[in-house]
Short mmCIF file of C-alpha atoms and ligand atoms in Angstrom, two decimals:
data_model
loop_
_atom_site.label_atom_id
_atom_site.label_comp_id
_atom_site.label_asym_id
_atom_site.label_seq_id
_atom_site.Cartn_x
_atom_site.Cartn_y
_atom_site.Cartn_z
CA UNK A 1 101.57 -21.43 30.92
CA UNK A 2 103.64 -24.06 30.37
CA UNK A 3 103.29 -25.73 34.05
CA UNK A 4 99.28 -24.59 33.77
CA UNK A 5 99.01 -26.78 30.77
CA UNK A 6 100.94 -29.14 32.12
CA UNK A 7 98.22 -29.71 34.87
CA UNK A 8 94.84 -29.33 32.99
CA UNK A 9 96.40 -32.44 30.80
CA UNK A 10 94.38 -35.46 31.45
CA UNK A 11 96.77 -37.83 32.30
CA UNK A 12 95.03 -41.25 30.42
CA UNK A 13 96.64 -45.27 31.26
CA UNK A 14 95.53 -46.94 28.09
CA UNK A 15 94.58 -50.67 28.49
CA UNK A 16 94.86 -52.38 24.96
CA UNK A 17 96.72 -49.46 23.03
CA UNK A 18 97.81 -51.80 19.97
CA UNK A 19 94.26 -52.85 19.59
CA UNK A 20 92.27 -51.12 17.15
CA UNK A 21 90.55 -49.21 19.84
CA UNK A 22 93.92 -48.24 21.70
CA UNK A 23 95.20 -47.27 18.85
CA UNK A 24 92.27 -44.64 17.18
CA UNK A 25 92.09 -43.57 21.35
CA UNK A 26 96.41 -42.68 20.08
CA UNK A 27 95.15 -40.53 17.01
CA UNK A 28 92.69 -38.47 18.94
CA UNK A 29 95.53 -37.60 21.34
CA UNK A 30 97.96 -37.48 19.39
CA UNK A 31 95.63 -35.03 17.59
CA UNK A 32 94.82 -33.17 21.32
CA UNK A 33 98.39 -33.11 22.94
CA UNK A 34 96.90 -30.07 25.00
CA UNK A 35 94.52 -31.90 26.28
CA UNK A 36 95.52 -35.42 26.67
CA UNK A 37 98.89 -37.41 28.30
CA UNK A 38 100.14 -40.73 27.81
CA UNK A 39 100.86 -42.31 31.40
CA UNK A 40 100.93 -45.84 30.28
CA UNK A 41 100.73 -48.03 27.35
CA UNK A 42 100.08 -52.24 27.56
CA UNK A 43 99.31 -54.68 25.18
CA UNK A 44 98.79 -58.39 24.97
CA UNK A 45 101.53 -60.17 22.84
CA UNK A 46 102.15 -56.88 20.20
CA UNK A 47 105.61 -55.47 21.41
CA UNK A 48 106.41 -54.19 18.47
CA UNK A 49 103.62 -51.99 18.46
CA UNK A 50 103.71 -51.25 21.98
CA UNK A 51 107.30 -50.18 21.59
CA UNK A 52 106.58 -47.48 18.44
CA UNK A 53 104.08 -46.00 20.58
CA UNK A 54 105.92 -45.65 23.93
CA UNK A 55 108.72 -43.82 21.49
CA UNK A 56 106.13 -41.53 19.80
CA UNK A 57 104.88 -41.20 23.16
CA UNK A 58 106.48 -41.58 26.04
CA UNK A 59 104.27 -42.82 29.00
CA UNK A 60 105.56 -43.53 32.23
CA UNK A 61 105.66 -46.92 31.80
CA UNK A 62 104.20 -49.91 29.55
CA UNK A 63 103.18 -53.34 30.71
CA UNK A 64 103.73 -56.21 27.92
CA UNK A 65 101.29 -59.20 29.27
CA UNK A 66 103.23 -62.23 26.93
CA UNK A 67 105.99 -61.90 29.83
CA UNK A 68 108.65 -64.11 27.69
CA UNK A 69 108.55 -60.41 25.21
CA UNK A 70 109.93 -58.13 28.81
CA UNK A 71 113.17 -58.49 27.23
CA UNK A 72 113.09 -57.28 24.01
CA UNK A 73 110.30 -54.08 25.10
CA UNK A 74 113.02 -53.76 28.01
CA UNK A 75 115.66 -53.58 26.03
CA UNK A 76 114.00 -51.46 23.44
CA UNK A 77 113.06 -48.68 26.53
CA UNK A 78 115.84 -47.89 28.54
CA UNK A 79 117.49 -45.31 26.67
CA UNK A 80 113.78 -43.87 26.68
CA UNK A 81 113.36 -43.90 30.61
CA UNK A 82 109.89 -45.68 30.54
CA UNK A 83 109.17 -48.03 33.19
CA UNK A 84 108.50 -51.91 31.41
CA UNK A 85 106.87 -54.10 33.18
CA UNK A 86 105.67 -57.82 32.15
CA UNK A 87 102.68 -59.95 32.43
CA UNK A 88 99.06 -59.62 34.53
CA UNK A 89 99.83 -58.72 37.83
CA UNK A 90 101.49 -56.11 36.67
CA UNK A 91 98.00 -55.08 34.26
CA UNK A 92 96.28 -54.82 37.65
CA UNK A 93 98.90 -53.13 40.09
CA UNK A 94 99.49 -50.31 37.13
CA UNK A 95 96.27 -48.69 37.49
CA UNK A 96 97.00 -47.49 40.44
CA UNK A 97 99.66 -45.05 39.47
CA UNK A 98 99.10 -41.84 41.68
CA UNK A 99 99.99 -39.98 38.55
CA UNK A 100 97.10 -41.58 36.13
CA UNK A 101 93.05 -39.46 36.47
CA UNK A 102 91.94 -42.15 33.42
CA UNK A 103 91.75 -45.47 32.07
CA UNK A 104 91.15 -46.69 29.45
CA UNK A 105 89.95 -50.45 29.33
CA UNK A 106 90.32 -51.67 25.37
CA UNK A 107 91.11 -54.98 26.47
CA UNK A 108 89.61 -57.99 25.35
CA UNK A 109 87.55 -59.95 26.51
CA UNK A 110 87.02 -61.11 30.20
CA UNK A 111 90.20 -59.74 31.08
CA UNK A 112 89.09 -56.93 31.61
CA UNK A 113 87.77 -57.55 34.95
CA UNK A 114 90.35 -57.16 36.96
CA UNK A 115 92.01 -54.59 35.56
CA UNK A 116 88.77 -52.45 35.27
CA UNK A 117 87.87 -53.20 39.79
CA UNK A 118 91.60 -52.22 39.89
CA UNK A 119 91.09 -49.20 38.54
CA UNK A 120 87.73 -48.08 40.07
CA UNK A 121 89.09 -49.15 43.38
CA UNK A 122 91.76 -46.42 42.93
CA UNK A 123 89.19 -43.97 41.91
CA UNK A 124 90.22 -43.14 38.17
CA UNK A 125 87.68 -42.45 35.96
CA UNK A 126 87.00 -45.28 33.89
CA UNK A 127 86.03 -44.67 29.78
CA UNK A 128 84.97 -48.54 29.02
CA UNK A 129 85.37 -49.60 26.32
CA UNK A 130 86.07 -53.40 27.70
CA UNK A 131 81.83 -54.06 27.55
CA UNK A 132 82.89 -58.18 28.31
CA UNK A 133 83.87 -56.56 32.21
CA UNK A 134 79.98 -55.42 32.60
CA UNK A 135 78.73 -58.20 31.07
CA UNK A 136 80.75 -60.60 33.25
CA UNK A 137 79.84 -58.74 37.16
CA UNK A 138 77.46 -55.80 36.02
CA UNK A 139 76.06 -55.62 39.36
CA UNK A 140 79.96 -55.44 41.55
CA UNK A 141 81.62 -53.04 38.90
CA UNK A 142 78.34 -50.77 38.64
CA UNK A 143 78.57 -50.78 42.58
CA UNK A 144 81.99 -50.41 43.60
CA UNK A 145 81.55 -47.05 41.13
CA UNK A 146 79.07 -45.68 42.99
CA UNK A 147 80.48 -46.28 46.23
CA UNK A 148 84.17 -44.79 44.81
CA UNK A 149 81.91 -42.09 42.94
CA UNK A 150 83.86 -43.20 39.88
CA UNK A 151 82.44 -42.19 36.49
CA UNK A 152 81.83 -45.16 34.28
CA UNK A 153 82.10 -43.11 31.00
CA UNK A 154 80.89 -45.50 27.79
CA UNK A 155 83.05 -45.82 24.88
CA UNK A 156 80.76 -48.37 23.08
CA UNK A 157 79.22 -46.57 20.22
CA UNK A 158 75.30 -47.13 20.86
CA UNK A 159 76.43 -46.44 25.08
CA UNK A 160 78.18 -43.08 24.30
CA UNK A 161 74.98 -42.20 22.73
CA UNK A 162 72.23 -42.97 24.44
CA UNK A 163 75.06 -41.08 27.63
CA UNK A 164 75.15 -38.06 25.17
CA UNK A 165 70.99 -38.53 24.90
CA UNK A 166 71.08 -38.53 28.60
CA UNK A 167 73.19 -35.18 29.45
CA UNK A 168 71.14 -32.68 31.49
CA UNK A 169 68.53 -35.40 31.87
CA UNK A 170 69.60 -37.74 34.14
CA UNK A 171 67.31 -36.72 36.64
CA UNK A 172 64.18 -37.75 34.25
CA UNK A 173 63.19 -40.61 34.23
CA UNK A 174 63.46 -42.73 31.18
CA UNK A 175 60.52 -45.36 29.87
CA UNK A 176 62.90 -46.84 27.29
CA UNK A 177 65.80 -47.14 24.83
CA UNK A 178 66.67 -48.91 21.09
CA UNK A 179 70.08 -49.99 20.70
CA UNK A 180 70.72 -49.73 17.03
CA UNK A 181 71.95 -52.67 15.00
CA UNK A 182 73.76 -52.83 11.99
CA UNK A 183 72.85 -56.46 10.95
CA UNK A 184 75.81 -56.93 10.74
CA UNK A 185 77.55 -58.26 6.88
CA UNK A 186 74.74 -61.73 7.52
CA UNK A 187 72.06 -59.84 7.98
CA UNK A 188 68.36 -61.35 5.85
CA UNK A 189 70.39 -64.54 5.67
CA UNK A 190 68.37 -67.63 6.31
CA UNK A 191 69.66 -70.82 8.97
CA UNK A 192 70.78 -73.22 5.31
CA UNK A 193 72.80 -69.69 4.29
CA UNK A 194 74.70 -69.12 7.53
CA UNK A 195 76.14 -73.11 7.71
CA UNK A 196 78.68 -72.73 4.67
CA UNK A 197 79.90 -69.51 6.28
CA UNK A 198 83.74 -68.81 6.23
CA UNK A 199 85.90 -67.18 8.59
CA UNK A 200 86.92 -64.23 5.88
CA UNK A 201 83.07 -63.52 4.70
CA UNK A 202 82.39 -62.72 8.60
CA UNK A 203 84.78 -60.65 9.16
CA UNK A 204 83.76 -57.94 6.97
CA UNK A 205 82.38 -55.61 8.75
CA UNK A 206 80.17 -53.27 6.51
CA UNK A 207 79.78 -49.82 8.32
CA UNK A 208 82.77 -50.24 11.38
CA UNK A 209 85.86 -51.51 11.86
CA UNK A 210 86.68 -52.99 15.00
CA UNK A 211 89.40 -55.93 16.14
CA UNK A 212 88.73 -59.31 14.84
CA UNK A 213 86.29 -60.60 18.25
CA UNK A 214 83.47 -58.18 18.27
CA UNK A 215 83.83 -58.36 14.73
CA UNK A 216 82.79 -61.94 14.53
CA UNK A 217 80.41 -61.15 17.72
CA UNK A 218 78.86 -58.07 15.08
CA UNK A 219 78.42 -61.20 12.39
CA UNK A 220 76.52 -63.39 14.59
CA UNK A 221 74.51 -60.07 16.74
CA UNK A 222 76.46 -61.97 20.29
CA UNK A 223 77.84 -57.96 20.36
CA UNK A 224 74.28 -56.68 20.26
CA UNK A 225 73.12 -59.25 23.33
CA UNK A 226 76.58 -57.84 25.08
CA UNK A 227 75.40 -54.63 24.35
CA UNK A 228 71.51 -54.93 25.51
CA UNK A 229 73.48 -56.36 29.14
CA UNK A 230 75.99 -53.39 29.37
CA UNK A 231 73.16 -51.22 28.99
CA UNK A 232 71.11 -52.74 31.86
CA UNK A 233 74.36 -51.89 33.95
CA UNK A 234 75.38 -48.97 33.25
CA UNK A 235 72.29 -46.70 32.72
CA UNK A 236 70.27 -48.39 35.57
CA UNK A 237 67.00 -49.86 33.33
CA UNK A 238 65.30 -53.30 33.69
CA UNK A 239 65.82 -55.43 30.43
CA UNK A 240 62.17 -54.92 29.40
CA UNK A 241 63.02 -51.30 29.27
CA UNK A 242 66.29 -52.29 26.43
CA UNK A 243 65.07 -52.43 22.27
CA UNK A 244 67.03 -53.35 20.12
CA UNK A 245 66.39 -52.06 16.26
CA UNK A 246 68.15 -52.96 13.22
CA UNK A 247 69.29 -49.69 11.72
CA UNK A 248 71.78 -51.08 8.13
CA UNK A 249 73.12 -47.63 7.60
CA UNK A 250 74.62 -47.34 10.99
CA UNK A 251 73.60 -43.73 11.29
CA UNK A 252 71.68 -43.42 14.32
CA UNK A 253 73.99 -45.17 16.71
CA UNK A 254 70.89 -45.29 19.10
CA UNK A 255 67.59 -43.79 21.35
CA UNK A 256 66.62 -42.73 24.39
CA UNK A 257 62.46 -42.81 25.07
CA UNK A 258 61.72 -40.72 27.62
CA UNK A 259 58.12 -41.33 29.77
CA UNK A 260 56.47 -37.89 27.91
CA UNK A 261 56.91 -39.94 24.73
CA UNK A 262 60.32 -37.72 23.13
CA UNK A 263 63.05 -39.51 21.86
CA UNK A 264 65.97 -38.57 21.29
CA UNK A 265 68.68 -39.64 19.48
CA UNK A 266 72.29 -39.20 19.00
CA UNK A 267 74.10 -39.62 14.83
CA UNK A 268 76.91 -39.08 12.58
CA UNK A 269 79.13 -40.88 10.36
CA UNK A 270 80.05 -44.49 11.74
CA UNK A 271 83.76 -43.22 13.68
CA UNK A 272 84.66 -44.96 16.62
CA UNK A 273 86.92 -41.69 16.96
CA UNK A 274 84.38 -40.06 18.09
CA UNK A 275 82.72 -42.55 21.18
CA UNK A 276 86.04 -42.55 22.46
CA UNK A 277 86.77 -39.04 21.96
CA UNK A 278 83.69 -38.05 23.99
CA UNK A 279 84.55 -40.46 26.66
CA UNK A 280 88.14 -39.39 26.94
CA UNK A 281 87.69 -35.62 26.85
CA UNK A 282 83.93 -35.53 28.76
CA UNK A 283 81.87 -33.52 30.14
CA UNK A 284 83.94 -31.41 26.91
CA UNK A 285 83.48 -31.18 23.89
CA UNK A 286 86.83 -30.73 21.53
CA UNK A 287 87.06 -30.11 17.83
CA UNK A 288 87.60 -32.90 16.00
CA UNK A 289 87.45 -32.95 11.72
CA UNK A 290 86.17 -36.06 10.96
CA UNK A 291 84.39 -36.54 8.23
CA UNK A 292 80.71 -34.68 8.21
CA UNK A 293 77.81 -36.40 7.98
CA UNK A 294 75.64 -35.07 4.60
CA UNK A 295 71.94 -36.23 4.43
CA UNK A 296 72.25 -36.30 0.39
CA UNK A 297 74.39 -38.94 0.93
CA UNK A 298 72.28 -41.06 2.57
CA UNK A 299 68.27 -40.40 1.45
CA UNK A 300 66.94 -42.93 3.48
CA UNK A 301 67.55 -44.16 6.84
CA UNK A 302 65.94 -47.66 7.16
CA UNK A 303 65.07 -49.30 10.55
CA UNK A 304 63.79 -53.19 10.90
CA UNK A 305 63.29 -55.79 13.32
CA UNK A 306 66.59 -57.91 14.41
CA UNK A 307 65.93 -61.38 13.19
CA UNK A 308 65.97 -63.70 16.58
CA UNK A 309 65.43 -66.80 15.47
CA UNK A 310 68.44 -67.23 13.08
CA UNK A 311 70.95 -64.94 15.37
CA UNK A 312 69.94 -66.33 18.59
CA UNK A 313 72.95 -65.44 20.02
CA UNK A 314 70.63 -61.95 21.05
CA UNK A 315 67.93 -64.65 22.53
CA UNK A 316 70.58 -65.80 24.66
CA UNK A 317 71.54 -62.81 26.06
CA UNK A 318 68.32 -61.77 26.40
CA UNK A 319 67.40 -64.82 28.44
CA UNK A 320 71.21 -64.63 31.13
CA UNK A 321 69.54 -60.94 31.20
CA UNK A 322 66.41 -62.32 32.88
CA UNK A 323 67.99 -64.79 35.05
CA UNK A 324 70.76 -63.04 36.48
CA UNK A 325 72.96 -64.12 38.53
CA UNK A 326 76.45 -65.53 36.75
CA UNK A 327 73.91 -66.46 33.40
CA UNK A 328 76.00 -63.49 31.19
CA UNK A 329 78.94 -64.55 32.78
CA UNK A 330 78.16 -68.45 31.64
CA UNK A 331 77.53 -66.97 27.85
CA UNK A 332 80.02 -64.90 27.55
CA UNK A 333 82.88 -67.13 29.28
CA UNK A 334 80.88 -69.79 26.35
CA UNK A 335 81.22 -66.84 23.45
CA UNK A 336 84.79 -66.28 23.92
CA UNK A 337 85.72 -69.91 23.20
CA UNK A 338 83.12 -70.35 20.51
CA UNK A 339 84.25 -67.13 18.91
CA UNK A 340 88.21 -67.98 18.93
CA UNK A 341 87.09 -71.66 17.25
CA UNK A 342 84.88 -69.86 14.66
CA UNK A 343 88.08 -67.90 14.30
CA UNK A 344 90.51 -71.27 14.49
CA UNK A 345 88.05 -72.97 11.62
CA UNK A 346 87.73 -75.23 14.18
CA UNK A 347 83.73 -74.71 13.99
CA UNK A 348 80.86 -73.44 11.72
CA UNK A 349 79.68 -70.22 12.11
CA UNK A 350 76.04 -71.57 13.35
CA UNK A 351 78.20 -74.03 15.61
CA UNK A 352 78.68 -70.28 18.01
CA UNK A 353 75.15 -69.85 18.92
CA UNK A 354 74.24 -73.80 19.63
CA UNK A 355 77.09 -74.07 21.65
CA UNK A 356 76.72 -70.96 23.45
CA UNK A 357 73.71 -71.97 24.44
CA UNK A 358 74.77 -75.75 25.73
CA UNK A 359 76.97 -73.80 27.46
CA UNK A 360 73.88 -72.04 29.64
CA UNK A 361 72.41 -75.30 30.00
CA UNK A 362 75.08 -76.35 31.61
CA UNK A 363 77.14 -74.77 33.67
CA UNK A 364 75.73 -74.10 37.47
CA UNK A 365 73.39 -71.97 37.93
CA UNK A 366 74.62 -69.09 41.25
CA UNK A 367 71.51 -66.72 41.30
CA UNK A 368 74.01 -64.52 44.01
CA UNK A 369 78.00 -64.62 42.89
CA UNK A 370 80.93 -63.17 44.59
CA UNK A 371 83.79 -62.18 42.86
CA UNK A 372 85.05 -65.38 43.24
CA UNK A 373 81.80 -67.02 42.12
CA UNK A 374 81.73 -65.13 38.63
CA UNK A 375 85.64 -66.08 38.17
CA UNK A 376 85.04 -70.08 38.76
CA UNK A 377 81.96 -69.20 36.40
CA UNK A 378 84.35 -67.85 34.25
CA UNK A 379 87.31 -71.44 34.24
CA UNK A 380 83.47 -73.25 34.28
CA UNK A 381 82.05 -72.23 31.66
CA UNK A 382 84.91 -72.15 29.57
CA UNK A 383 86.23 -75.61 29.94
CA UNK A 384 82.45 -76.84 29.18
CA UNK A 385 82.79 -74.66 25.86
CA UNK A 386 86.01 -76.34 24.77
CA UNK A 387 84.93 -79.89 25.58
CA UNK A 388 81.52 -78.58 23.22
CA UNK A 389 83.69 -77.38 20.66
CA UNK A 390 85.67 -81.23 19.96
CA UNK A 391 82.79 -82.91 20.38
MG1 LIG B 401 79.21 -51.52 19.94
#
């Protein structure tokens, strides 16, 4: 019985286990010990939490990307019989481990691209929490996944919603999808109000608990822009089939409209553990004791148009998507620099979109990029954005 149970467990590698998605994924796994086993945990720099997680979840191996912390991690884990590796190369190699069934990509930003490609090439199912991977090189990633027959299971709540609406409908044509957006903490604000916005104000998201990078992206609507591009690749849609609707209560997580005019929505209280669990357990739905939605707590669900004049990042994302080629890679790279520069209080809130826009105009456009082109474009756009941040 014990062995049978072991065999049916899904063996999971979490890339970025110490971040917001990673820690919530571990909560889901801790609540379902007979469904999931942890093979690999990795962290960029948070050695202390990685050590704690490893002692609790007993993975086969861990990776600390920051090489300078290797000794600390390996000394703490040697007596626990857990293999320890360090560096970005180790992160790319570890996903090929035979025992892994699924890789949860919960890394932040462009750093997710190469390990995700390696995991797909090694035929591991992907629970995709790193949207930047598809934004940067969606054509290459989806093509490689198709060749290797690897499922890309979305963890992003909006994309999980669309995916859940499409289960059982995969052969029925989609007319369009609506990605819902909370509007972030500055919904309804004018440009002059936004000029003086502080880091602390931008880090207070009204509905979702998330890491710092995505919280700033949500405040600038860049997150929704990246999600539009992510949706394009995940669901094989044209740019004009993807719409954004602001829904401040974050109860409806997104909608699909079919060619007969019928619409399906997925809804629930905003809790990232739900889409994480859905992706990890797919195609099963497993029990969760998450709080239930009560209609009487939400007598009104409201909808409004996104203010794309004020929040220009969303407009830039549509522009990048329509241009195709490496445009979204350039926008993403610029945004990683400007997002960080805002968090470091080097630029103002509105500078984020204006530098992103200037960077798109300056960086070299390539219509049919290879992986090396994407890698080069990412570096070029970062350099340009860094120069613009200094000016
Ligand atoms: Mg999302």
